Amino acid sequence: QNLITTTMADAMPKHSVEVLTFRSVKRARDIFLTPAGPLANPHQPARATKLACKRRSEYSAVMDLPVHSSSKKESAGSSSAAGPPLAITGGILAPRSKLVSSEASSSTALALVKQAAADRALAVKAPVMPKPKWHPQWKLMRVISGHLGWVRCVTVDPSNQWFVTGSADRTIKIWDLASGTLKLTLTGHISTVRGVAVSPRHPYLFSVGEDKQVKNWDLETNKVIRHYHGHLSAVHTLAIHPTLDVLMTGGRDATIRVWDMRTKSQVHCLTGHTNTVASILTRKTDPQVISGSHDSTIRLWDLAAGRSMCTLTNHKKSVRALVAHPKENTFTSASPDNIKQWYLPEAKFIQNLSGHSAVVNTMACNADGVLVSGADNGSMSFWDHRTGYRFQQQETIVQPGSLDSEAGIFAMTFDKSGSRLITAEADKTIKIWKEDPESTESTHPVDWKPNMIKKSRF
């Protein structure tokens, strides 16, 4: 078998590459130049179907429009002689009367076309920014002196008759709100008093300080009746629950401790922050406790379970102040990078309030939607809470004889009517602000420029 294969291979003629290439080219030329005859006639029904599909896809919205009444009257004389008007249907000229079966169906088609156009217009309509509400300007009404150190905290009595301040001179002073006169001085702390709160259901005043102490004062005897022991370092803030008899305190040990007012026992120790707890907010409904810390996070706490529900990491720097709107289910947080607003209970981001470029120490909000922020450099910004529009910027005035560096604002609060703003400041004074009666919409108009750019969460 191998011998036969070898013999056949030797018998086959051998050609050069040029000969083989020439033969291949010749075959290709013969294939493509051979006359194949005339092309086949096009299939007319298929062509008509193709054209009808194209017309329907491109002009379906306007193919079945009714004839205008004026054109009907103009063509009335000629239509009798020339026959009914023609329309294009399926590639063949046909009378329009076959297209439009009735006036009702035509008007329905026109209505559908108009509705589709309206829907498309609605889809591309630009979002509308709400216009800010006009608020009167605020001006300084009274300056109260009496403390010998920085005034670090302030709160107003639920009856709106007096207010309490705590200072770096280790004293707590109670002042008459109407006249600004001193009513009482309480001593007992051995370091700076950092927070005070008045109970709405008991004749109790609570105070915390850098001496790690949490004190409960009986305002009927003006004496300390309870101490709450547990904090390992300075206590910076406190808050009273609006409906339960529990007290929340937070400080440099990065914990929030929940105390039973009556038994002095610690109900919970809320841990999770990694730096000083600077502010605490309490609410009737979940989340009942919200905290801001120097670790730049905000935590929402489940008070019943004693654990964190949610952590907000949107801020880049220390969160030193939290405030809730008196009527809305929202709260605001302040940091040197931004002031942010949030919906509750899911802590959904609303908007940034940008422009107060300083270390914001404190905020206050009243029922009219006026949000005020106070900073370390003595600057105050007044915002419209709903839109985030800043309608006034104010610089506090230091007490004569003080340094310009003592212009910081450490704490502020509105009274229960929302018509007076009380600020505690670094020049050892307490200042009371009120609305300017001479401020009108014509003298101080709303200079509002809507920002249509998508609001950043960071």
Short mmCIF file of C-alpha atoms in Angstrom, two decimals:
data_model
loop_
_atom_site.label_atom_id
_atom_site.label_comp_id
_atom_site.label_asym_id
_atom_site.label_seq_id
_atom_site.Cartn_x
_atom_site.Cartn_y
_atom_site.Cartn_z
CA GLN A 1 0.00 0.00 0.00
CA ASN A 2 2.82 2.36 0.81
CA LEU A 3 4.41 1.53 -2.54
CA ILE A 4 1.23 2.42 -4.42
CA THR A 5 0.90 5.78 -2.60
CA THR A 6 4.48 6.68 -3.37
CA THR A 7 4.05 5.80 -7.07
CA MET A 8 0.89 8.01 -7.41
CA ALA A 9 2.61 10.92 -5.74
CA ASP A 10 5.51 10.63 -8.19
CA ALA A 11 3.14 10.40 -11.19
CA MET A 12 1.25 13.68 -10.31
CA PRO A 13 2.50 16.66 -12.30
CA LYS A 14 4.25 19.39 -10.29
CA HIS A 15 3.51 23.08 -11.04
CA SER A 16 5.16 26.24 -9.91
CA VAL A 17 3.52 28.74 -7.50
CA GLU A 18 2.98 31.21 -10.35
CA VAL A 19 1.01 28.63 -12.38
CA LEU A 20 -1.19 27.71 -9.41
CA THR A 21 -1.90 31.38 -8.60
CA PHE A 22 -2.83 32.12 -12.22
CA ARG A 23 -5.25 29.19 -12.29
CA SER A 24 -6.93 30.37 -9.02
CA VAL A 25 -7.36 33.89 -10.35
CA LYS A 26 -8.84 32.57 -13.57
CA ARG A 27 -11.38 30.47 -11.71
CA ALA A 28 -12.48 33.47 -9.60
CA ARG A 29 -12.79 35.60 -12.74
CA ASP A 30 -14.93 32.97 -14.45
CA ILE A 31 -17.23 32.72 -11.41
CA PHE A 32 -17.88 36.44 -10.96
CA LEU A 33 -18.01 37.52 -14.60
CA THR A 34 -20.39 34.83 -15.77
CA PRO A 35 -23.68 36.56 -16.80
CA ALA A 36 -26.32 35.49 -14.25
CA GLY A 37 -29.25 36.89 -16.15
CA PRO A 38 -31.74 39.67 -15.16
CA LEU A 39 -32.75 40.23 -11.48
CA ALA A 40 -36.02 38.79 -10.23
CA ASN A 41 -39.05 41.06 -10.10
CA PRO A 42 -39.68 42.55 -6.54
CA HIS A 43 -42.55 41.05 -4.53
CA GLN A 44 -45.11 43.84 -4.43
CA PRO A 45 -47.23 42.65 -1.43
CA ALA A 46 -44.08 42.31 0.67
CA ARG A 47 -42.92 45.78 -0.35
CA ALA A 48 -46.31 47.29 0.51
CA THR A 49 -46.30 45.61 3.94
CA LYS A 50 -42.79 46.94 4.58
CA LEU A 51 -43.82 50.51 3.71
CA ALA A 52 -46.97 50.26 5.84
CA CYS A 53 -44.93 49.15 8.87
CA LYS A 54 -42.51 52.04 8.41
CA ARG A 55 -45.34 54.58 8.12
CA ARG A 56 -47.07 53.21 11.21
CA SER A 57 -43.90 53.35 13.32
CA GLU A 58 -42.94 56.87 12.22
CA TYR A 59 -46.27 58.67 11.77
CA SER A 60 -48.79 56.74 13.90
CA ALA A 61 -49.52 59.83 16.05
CA VAL A 62 -50.67 61.92 13.08
CA MET A 63 -52.01 59.45 10.54
CA ASP A 64 -55.59 59.42 11.86
CA LEU A 65 -56.13 63.10 12.65
CA PRO A 66 -59.61 64.46 11.78
CA VAL A 67 -60.11 66.97 8.95
CA HIS A 68 -60.31 70.60 10.12
CA SER A 69 -63.75 72.21 9.70
CA SER A 70 -62.41 75.13 7.64
CA SER A 71 -60.73 72.80 5.16
CA LYS A 72 -64.01 70.86 4.90
CA LYS A 73 -65.90 74.02 3.92
CA GLU A 74 -63.24 75.07 1.40
CA SER A 75 -63.22 71.66 -0.25
CA ALA A 76 -67.00 71.20 -0.19
CA GLY A 77 -67.50 72.40 -3.82
CA SER A 78 -64.58 70.54 -5.26
CA SER A 79 -65.26 67.32 -3.36
CA SER A 80 -68.56 66.71 -5.17
CA ALA A 81 -66.88 66.90 -8.54
CA ALA A 82 -63.56 65.32 -7.78
CA GLY A 83 -64.78 62.67 -5.32
CA PRO A 84 -63.70 62.12 -1.74
CA PRO A 85 -60.21 63.19 -0.70
CA LEU A 86 -57.49 60.59 -0.89
CA ALA A 87 -55.20 59.36 1.90
CA ILE A 88 -52.20 57.05 1.96
CA THR A 89 -53.01 53.63 3.44
CA GLY A 90 -50.85 50.58 3.02
CA GLY A 91 -49.06 51.91 -0.03
CA ILE A 92 -52.31 52.50 -2.01
CA LEU A 93 -54.24 55.75 -2.47
CA ALA A 94 -57.64 55.35 -0.82
CA PRO A 95 -60.51 57.70 0.12
CA ARG A 96 -60.08 59.39 3.55
CA SER A 97 -63.65 58.39 4.44
CA LYS A 98 -62.39 54.82 4.86
CA LEU A 99 -59.73 56.02 7.29
CA VAL A 100 -61.92 58.14 9.58
CA SER A 101 -64.91 55.98 10.48
CA SER A 102 -66.53 58.44 12.86
CA GLU A 103 -65.97 61.85 14.42
CA ALA A 104 -65.91 60.32 17.92
CA SER A 105 -63.02 57.98 17.19
CA SER A 106 -61.03 60.81 15.59
CA SER A 107 -61.50 63.11 18.57
CA THR A 108 -60.48 60.29 20.90
CA ALA A 109 -57.27 59.75 18.94
CA LEU A 110 -56.54 63.49 19.06
CA ALA A 111 -57.12 63.54 22.82
CA LEU A 112 -54.75 60.62 23.29
CA VAL A 113 -52.07 62.40 21.24
CA LYS A 114 -52.47 65.57 23.31
CA GLN A 115 -52.31 63.58 26.56
CA ALA A 116 -49.13 61.84 25.45
CA ALA A 117 -47.57 65.21 24.60
CA ALA A 118 -48.60 66.60 28.01
CA ASP A 119 -47.10 63.59 29.79
CA ARG A 120 -43.83 64.08 27.95
CA ALA A 121 -43.78 67.76 28.92
CA LEU A 122 -44.45 66.87 32.55
CA ALA A 123 -41.63 64.36 32.58
CA VAL A 124 -39.03 66.98 31.66
CA LYS A 125 -40.39 69.77 33.88
CA ALA A 126 -37.70 71.27 36.11
CA PRO A 127 -38.02 70.85 39.91
CA VAL A 128 -39.46 73.84 41.74
CA MET A 129 -37.52 75.20 44.73
CA PRO A 130 -39.76 76.58 47.51
CA LYS A 131 -39.31 80.26 48.23
CA PRO A 132 -38.07 81.06 51.74
CA LYS A 133 -40.44 82.58 54.26
CA TRP A 134 -39.58 86.13 55.29
CA HIS A 135 -38.35 86.52 58.87
CA PRO A 136 -37.64 89.80 60.68
CA GLN A 137 -34.07 90.66 61.62
CA TRP A 138 -32.83 90.05 65.16
CA LYS A 139 -31.01 92.61 67.32
CA LEU A 140 -29.32 92.71 70.71
CA MET A 141 -31.74 93.58 73.50
CA ARG A 142 -29.86 93.10 76.80
CA VAL A 143 -26.40 92.17 78.12
CA ILE A 144 -26.26 90.50 81.56
CA SER A 145 -23.02 90.34 83.56
CA GLY A 146 -22.42 88.42 86.75
CA HIS A 147 -20.33 85.34 86.03
CA LEU A 148 -16.57 85.39 86.62
CA GLY A 149 -15.72 82.86 83.90
CA TRP A 150 -16.86 81.64 80.51
CA VAL A 151 -20.60 80.98 80.42
CA ARG A 152 -20.79 77.41 79.10
CA CYS A 153 -24.49 76.44 79.20
CA VAL A 154 -28.00 77.90 79.41
CA THR A 155 -31.55 76.57 79.70
CA VAL A 156 -35.00 78.09 80.21
CA ASP A 157 -37.55 77.17 82.87
CA PRO A 158 -40.67 75.37 81.48
CA SER A 159 -42.85 78.15 82.94
CA ASN A 160 -40.82 80.72 80.94
CA GLN A 161 -40.22 82.91 84.01
CA TRP A 162 -36.51 82.35 84.63
CA PHE A 163 -33.46 80.78 83.07
CA VAL A 164 -30.35 79.02 84.34
CA THR A 165 -26.69 79.40 83.32
CA GLY A 166 -23.57 77.43 84.24
CA SER A 167 -20.08 78.85 84.06
CA ALA A 168 -16.36 78.16 84.30
CA ASP A 169 -16.42 79.94 87.67
CA ARG A 170 -18.03 76.69 89.02
CA THR A 171 -21.35 78.37 89.85
CA ILE A 172 -24.91 77.98 88.59
CA LYS A 173 -26.95 81.17 88.45
CA ILE A 174 -30.70 81.60 88.06
CA TRP A 175 -31.89 84.81 86.37
CA ASP A 176 -35.26 86.47 85.93
CA LEU A 177 -36.17 86.30 82.24
CA ALA A 178 -38.22 89.52 82.10
CA SER A 179 -35.84 91.84 83.93
CA GLY A 180 -32.50 90.02 83.68
CA THR A 181 -31.84 90.32 87.42
CA LEU A 182 -30.04 87.62 89.42
CA LYS A 183 -32.33 85.52 91.61
CA LEU A 184 -30.08 82.79 92.98
CA THR A 185 -26.54 81.39 92.87
CA LEU A 186 -25.88 77.68 93.47
CA THR A 187 -22.39 76.44 94.41
CA GLY A 188 -21.21 72.86 94.69
CA HIS A 189 -19.27 71.93 91.57
CA ILE A 190 -15.48 71.97 91.88
CA SER A 191 -14.84 72.51 88.17
CA THR A 192 -16.48 74.09 85.11
CA VAL A 193 -20.24 73.54 84.85
CA ARG A 194 -20.81 72.22 81.30
CA GLY A 195 -24.55 71.50 81.21
CA VAL A 196 -27.81 72.36 82.98
CA ALA A 197 -31.39 71.14 82.47
CA VAL A 198 -34.70 71.79 84.23
CA SER A 199 -37.22 68.97 84.58
CA PRO A 200 -40.68 69.76 83.13
CA ARG A 201 -42.44 67.43 85.62
CA HIS A 202 -40.48 67.88 88.84
CA PRO A 203 -39.01 70.83 90.79
CA TYR A 204 -35.56 69.53 89.85
CA LEU A 205 -32.50 71.10 88.25
CA PHE A 206 -29.76 68.84 86.87
CA SER A 207 -26.19 69.93 86.29
CA VAL A 208 -23.02 68.27 84.96
CA GLY A 209 -19.43 69.43 85.01
CA GLU A 210 -15.82 68.70 84.25
CA ASP A 211 -15.47 67.32 87.81
CA LYS A 212 -17.20 64.10 86.58
CA GLN A 213 -20.22 64.91 88.75
CA VAL A 214 -23.90 64.75 87.84
CA LYS A 215 -26.00 66.60 90.43
CA ASN A 216 -29.73 66.76 91.08
CA TRP A 217 -30.83 70.02 92.74
CA ASP A 218 -34.14 70.42 94.55
CA LEU A 219 -35.39 73.89 93.66
CA GLU A 220 -37.65 74.02 96.70
CA THR A 221 -34.71 73.79 99.10
CA ASN A 222 -31.93 74.84 96.65
CA LYS A 223 -29.80 71.89 97.72
CA VAL A 224 -28.33 68.83 96.07
CA ILE A 225 -30.46 65.78 96.83
CA ARG A 226 -28.87 63.16 94.53
CA HIS A 227 -25.53 62.38 92.91
CA TYR A 228 -25.18 60.07 89.91
CA HIS A 229 -21.79 58.33 89.98
CA GLY A 230 -20.34 56.46 87.03
CA HIS A 231 -18.61 58.74 84.52
CA LEU A 232 -14.86 58.21 84.23
CA SER A 233 -14.03 61.68 82.94
CA ALA A 234 -15.51 65.15 82.39
CA VAL A 235 -19.25 65.27 81.61
CA HIS A 236 -20.03 67.67 78.76
CA THR A 237 -23.74 67.38 78.05
CA LEU A 238 -27.05 66.13 79.42
CA ALA A 239 -30.68 65.78 78.36
CA ILE A 240 -33.93 64.88 80.13
CA HIS A 241 -36.34 62.44 78.49
CA PRO A 242 -39.62 64.25 77.65
CA THR A 243 -41.93 61.53 79.02
CA LEU A 244 -39.85 59.11 81.13
CA ASP A 245 -38.13 59.85 84.42
CA VAL A 246 -34.67 59.15 83.03
CA LEU A 247 -31.66 61.37 82.51
CA MET A 248 -29.02 61.02 79.77
CA THR A 249 -25.45 62.32 80.23
CA GLY A 250 -22.43 62.16 77.93
CA GLY A 251 -18.81 63.21 78.16
CA ARG A 252 -15.15 62.55 77.52
CA ASP A 253 -15.38 58.85 78.31
CA ALA A 254 -17.24 58.44 74.95
CA THR A 255 -20.32 56.94 76.63
CA ILE A 256 -23.91 57.99 77.14
CA ARG A 257 -25.19 56.94 80.54
CA VAL A 258 -28.91 56.62 81.17
CA TRP A 259 -29.89 57.23 84.80
CA ASP A 260 -33.08 56.55 86.73
CA MET A 261 -33.81 59.91 88.38
CA ARG A 262 -35.35 58.47 91.55
CA THR A 263 -33.13 55.48 92.34
CA LYS A 264 -29.85 56.98 91.01
CA SER A 265 -29.13 53.65 89.29
CA GLN A 266 -27.60 53.45 85.83
CA VAL A 267 -30.17 51.95 83.44
CA HIS A 268 -27.93 51.76 80.37
CA CYS A 269 -24.41 52.62 79.32
CA LEU A 270 -24.63 53.33 75.60
CA THR A 271 -21.23 52.63 74.05
CA GLY A 272 -20.12 52.93 70.44
CA HIS A 273 -18.61 56.40 70.08
CA THR A 274 -14.82 56.55 69.95
CA ASN A 275 -14.41 60.13 71.17
CA THR A 276 -16.05 62.74 73.39
CA VAL A 277 -19.86 62.87 73.29
CA ALA A 278 -20.58 66.56 72.73
CA SER A 279 -24.37 66.70 72.38
CA ILE A 280 -27.45 64.61 73.20
CA LEU A 281 -30.99 64.98 71.86
CA THR A 282 -34.01 63.18 73.36
CA ARG A 283 -37.45 62.50 71.84
CA LYS A 284 -40.74 60.87 72.78
CA THR A 285 -40.63 58.36 69.93
CA ASP A 286 -37.91 56.18 68.44
CA PRO A 287 -35.13 57.00 68.09
CA GLN A 288 -35.52 58.36 71.63
CA VAL A 289 -31.84 59.27 71.99
CA ILE A 290 -29.60 60.90 69.35
CA SER A 291 -25.98 61.74 70.08
CA GLY A 292 -23.24 63.70 68.32
CA SER A 293 -19.58 63.13 69.01
CA HIS A 294 -16.09 64.42 68.31
CA ASP A 295 -15.52 61.23 66.31
CA SER A 296 -17.58 63.01 63.58
CA THR A 297 -20.50 60.56 63.77
CA ILE A 298 -24.12 60.80 64.85
CA ARG A 299 -25.72 57.77 66.48
CA LEU A 300 -29.40 56.96 66.87
CA TRP A 301 -30.10 54.75 69.90
CA ASP A 302 -32.76 52.22 70.80
CA LEU A 303 -33.43 53.16 74.41
CA ALA A 304 -35.33 49.98 75.26
CA ALA A 305 -32.60 47.65 73.98
CA GLY A 306 -29.71 49.90 74.98
CA ARG A 307 -27.92 49.65 71.64
CA SER A 308 -27.23 51.72 68.54
CA MET A 309 -29.86 51.65 65.77
CA CYS A 310 -28.03 53.67 63.14
CA THR A 311 -24.76 55.55 62.64
CA LEU A 312 -24.52 58.62 60.37
CA THR A 313 -21.03 59.26 59.01
CA ASN A 314 -21.79 62.17 56.69
CA HIS A 315 -19.91 64.77 58.74
CA LYS A 316 -16.15 65.08 58.33
CA LYS A 317 -15.45 66.83 61.65
CA SER A 318 -16.69 66.91 65.23
CA VAL A 319 -20.46 67.11 65.68
CA ARG A 320 -20.79 69.63 68.51
CA ALA A 321 -24.48 70.54 68.36
CA LEU A 322 -27.84 68.89 67.72
CA VAL A 323 -31.25 70.53 67.75
CA ALA A 324 -34.76 69.28 66.94
CA HIS A 325 -37.52 71.31 65.30
CA PRO A 326 -40.33 71.96 67.85
CA LYS A 327 -43.09 70.90 65.43
CA GLU A 328 -41.57 68.91 62.59
CA ASN A 329 -40.12 65.41 62.77
CA THR A 330 -36.65 66.65 61.83
CA PHE A 331 -33.37 67.47 63.51
CA THR A 332 -30.27 69.46 62.58
CA SER A 333 -26.62 68.67 63.28
CA ALA A 334 -23.73 71.12 63.24
CA SER A 335 -20.06 70.59 62.48
CA PRO A 336 -17.24 72.87 61.27
CA ASP A 337 -17.66 71.45 57.75
CA ASN A 338 -21.45 71.85 57.38
CA ILE A 339 -24.82 72.08 59.04
CA LYS A 340 -27.06 69.19 57.97
CA GLN A 341 -30.77 68.51 58.30
CA TRP A 342 -32.33 65.05 58.67
CA TYR A 343 -35.76 63.43 58.57
CA LEU A 344 -36.77 61.14 61.41
CA PRO A 345 -37.19 58.32 62.27
CA GLU A 346 -35.13 56.87 59.39
CA ALA A 347 -32.52 59.70 59.55
CA LYS A 348 -32.91 60.55 55.87
CA PHE A 349 -30.69 63.41 54.69
CA ILE A 350 -32.54 66.60 53.66
CA GLN A 351 -30.04 69.33 52.84
CA ASN A 352 -26.84 71.14 53.76
CA LEU A 353 -26.78 74.63 55.26
CA SER A 354 -23.45 75.92 53.99
CA GLY A 355 -21.79 79.22 54.67
CA HIS A 356 -21.16 79.30 58.43
CA SER A 357 -17.44 78.63 58.08
CA ALA A 358 -16.43 78.35 61.73
CA VAL A 359 -16.49 75.88 64.61
CA VAL A 360 -20.24 75.81 65.33
CA ASN A 361 -20.68 75.17 69.07
CA THR A 362 -24.42 75.47 69.47
CA MET A 363 -27.77 75.83 67.69
CA ALA A 364 -31.35 76.73 68.57
CA CYS A 365 -34.64 76.51 66.66
CA ASN A 366 -38.08 77.98 67.35
CA ALA A 367 -41.57 77.08 66.15
CA ASP A 368 -41.53 79.82 63.46
CA GLY A 369 -38.77 78.00 61.58
CA VAL A 370 -35.88 80.27 62.63
CA LEU A 371 -32.70 78.25 63.08
CA VAL A 372 -29.73 79.99 64.71
CA SER A 373 -26.15 78.74 64.83
CA GLY A 374 -23.42 80.21 67.02
CA ALA A 375 -19.69 79.73 66.52
CA ASP A 376 -16.34 79.95 68.29
CA ASN A 377 -15.43 83.24 66.59
CA GLY A 378 -18.57 85.05 67.77
CA SER A 379 -20.46 84.78 64.46
CA MET A 380 -24.17 83.97 64.39
CA SER A 381 -26.17 82.83 61.37
CA PHE A 382 -29.96 82.97 61.17
CA TRP A 383 -31.50 80.44 58.75
CA ASP A 384 -34.93 79.68 57.36
CA HIS A 385 -35.34 76.09 58.55
CA ARG A 386 -37.42 74.89 55.60
CA THR A 387 -35.28 76.08 52.71
CA GLY A 388 -31.86 76.53 54.33
CA TYR A 389 -31.74 80.22 53.31
CA ARG A 390 -29.56 82.41 55.55
CA PHE A 391 -31.44 85.65 56.04
CA GLN A 392 -29.10 87.29 58.57
CA GLN A 393 -25.46 87.18 59.66
CA GLN A 394 -24.51 88.75 62.97
CA GLU A 395 -21.28 89.25 64.89
CA THR A 396 -21.60 89.34 68.65
CA ILE A 397 -20.18 92.36 70.47
CA VAL A 398 -17.66 91.58 73.22
CA GLN A 399 -17.99 93.23 76.60
CA PRO A 400 -15.80 96.36 76.98
CA GLY A 401 -12.45 95.34 78.42
CA SER A 402 -12.56 91.84 76.91
CA LEU A 403 -10.22 90.55 74.27
CA ASP A 404 -11.48 90.10 70.71
CA SER A 405 -10.62 86.42 71.06
CA GLU A 406 -13.30 86.17 73.78
CA ALA A 407 -16.09 86.54 71.24
CA GLY A 408 -17.06 82.86 71.22
CA ILE A 409 -20.62 81.63 71.69
CA PHE A 410 -20.80 78.43 73.75
CA ALA A 411 -24.56 77.88 74.15
CA MET A 412 -27.88 79.36 73.08
CA THR A 413 -31.57 78.67 73.48
CA PHE A 414 -34.91 80.27 72.67
CA ASP A 415 -37.39 80.96 75.43
CA LYS A 416 -40.66 79.02 75.39
CA SER A 417 -42.40 81.68 73.27
CA GLY A 418 -39.65 81.71 70.65
CA SER A 419 -39.44 85.51 70.75
CA ARG A 420 -36.23 85.81 72.83
CA LEU A 421 -32.86 84.24 72.09
CA ILE A 422 -30.44 83.79 75.00
CA THR A 423 -26.73 83.25 74.27
CA ALA A 424 -23.94 82.23 76.68
CA GLU A 425 -20.61 83.66 75.63
CA ALA A 426 -16.86 83.65 76.25
CA ASP A 427 -16.75 87.28 77.45
CA LYS A 428 -18.48 86.11 80.70
CA THR A 429 -21.79 87.69 79.71
CA ILE A 430 -25.26 86.47 78.78
CA LYS A 431 -26.91 88.26 75.86
CA ILE A 432 -30.62 88.36 75.06
CA TRP A 433 -31.72 88.99 71.47
CA LYS A 434 -35.14 89.90 70.09
CA GLU A 435 -36.80 90.56 66.74
CA ASP A 436 -36.31 94.05 65.37
CA PRO A 437 -39.77 95.75 65.22
CA GLU A 438 -38.51 98.15 62.54
CA SER A 439 -37.55 95.31 60.19
CA THR A 440 -39.95 94.92 57.25
CA GLU A 441 -39.99 93.08 53.95
CA SER A 442 -39.09 96.29 52.14
CA THR A 443 -36.15 97.20 54.39
CA HIS A 444 -34.77 93.63 54.48
CA PRO A 445 -36.08 91.79 51.40
CA VAL A 446 -35.45 88.11 50.76
CA ASP A 447 -32.37 87.96 48.51
CA TRP A 448 -33.07 84.44 47.31
CA LYS A 449 -31.24 82.67 44.49
CA PRO A 450 -32.38 79.05 44.13
CA ASN A 451 -29.61 76.53 43.80
CA MET A 452 -30.81 73.88 41.34
CA ILE A 453 -27.67 71.75 41.72
CA LYS A 454 -28.26 68.41 43.38
CA LYS A 455 -27.62 68.78 47.09
CA SER A 456 -24.53 67.00 48.32
CA ARG A 457 -24.79 64.68 51.28
CA PHE A 458 -21.25 65.40 52.39
#
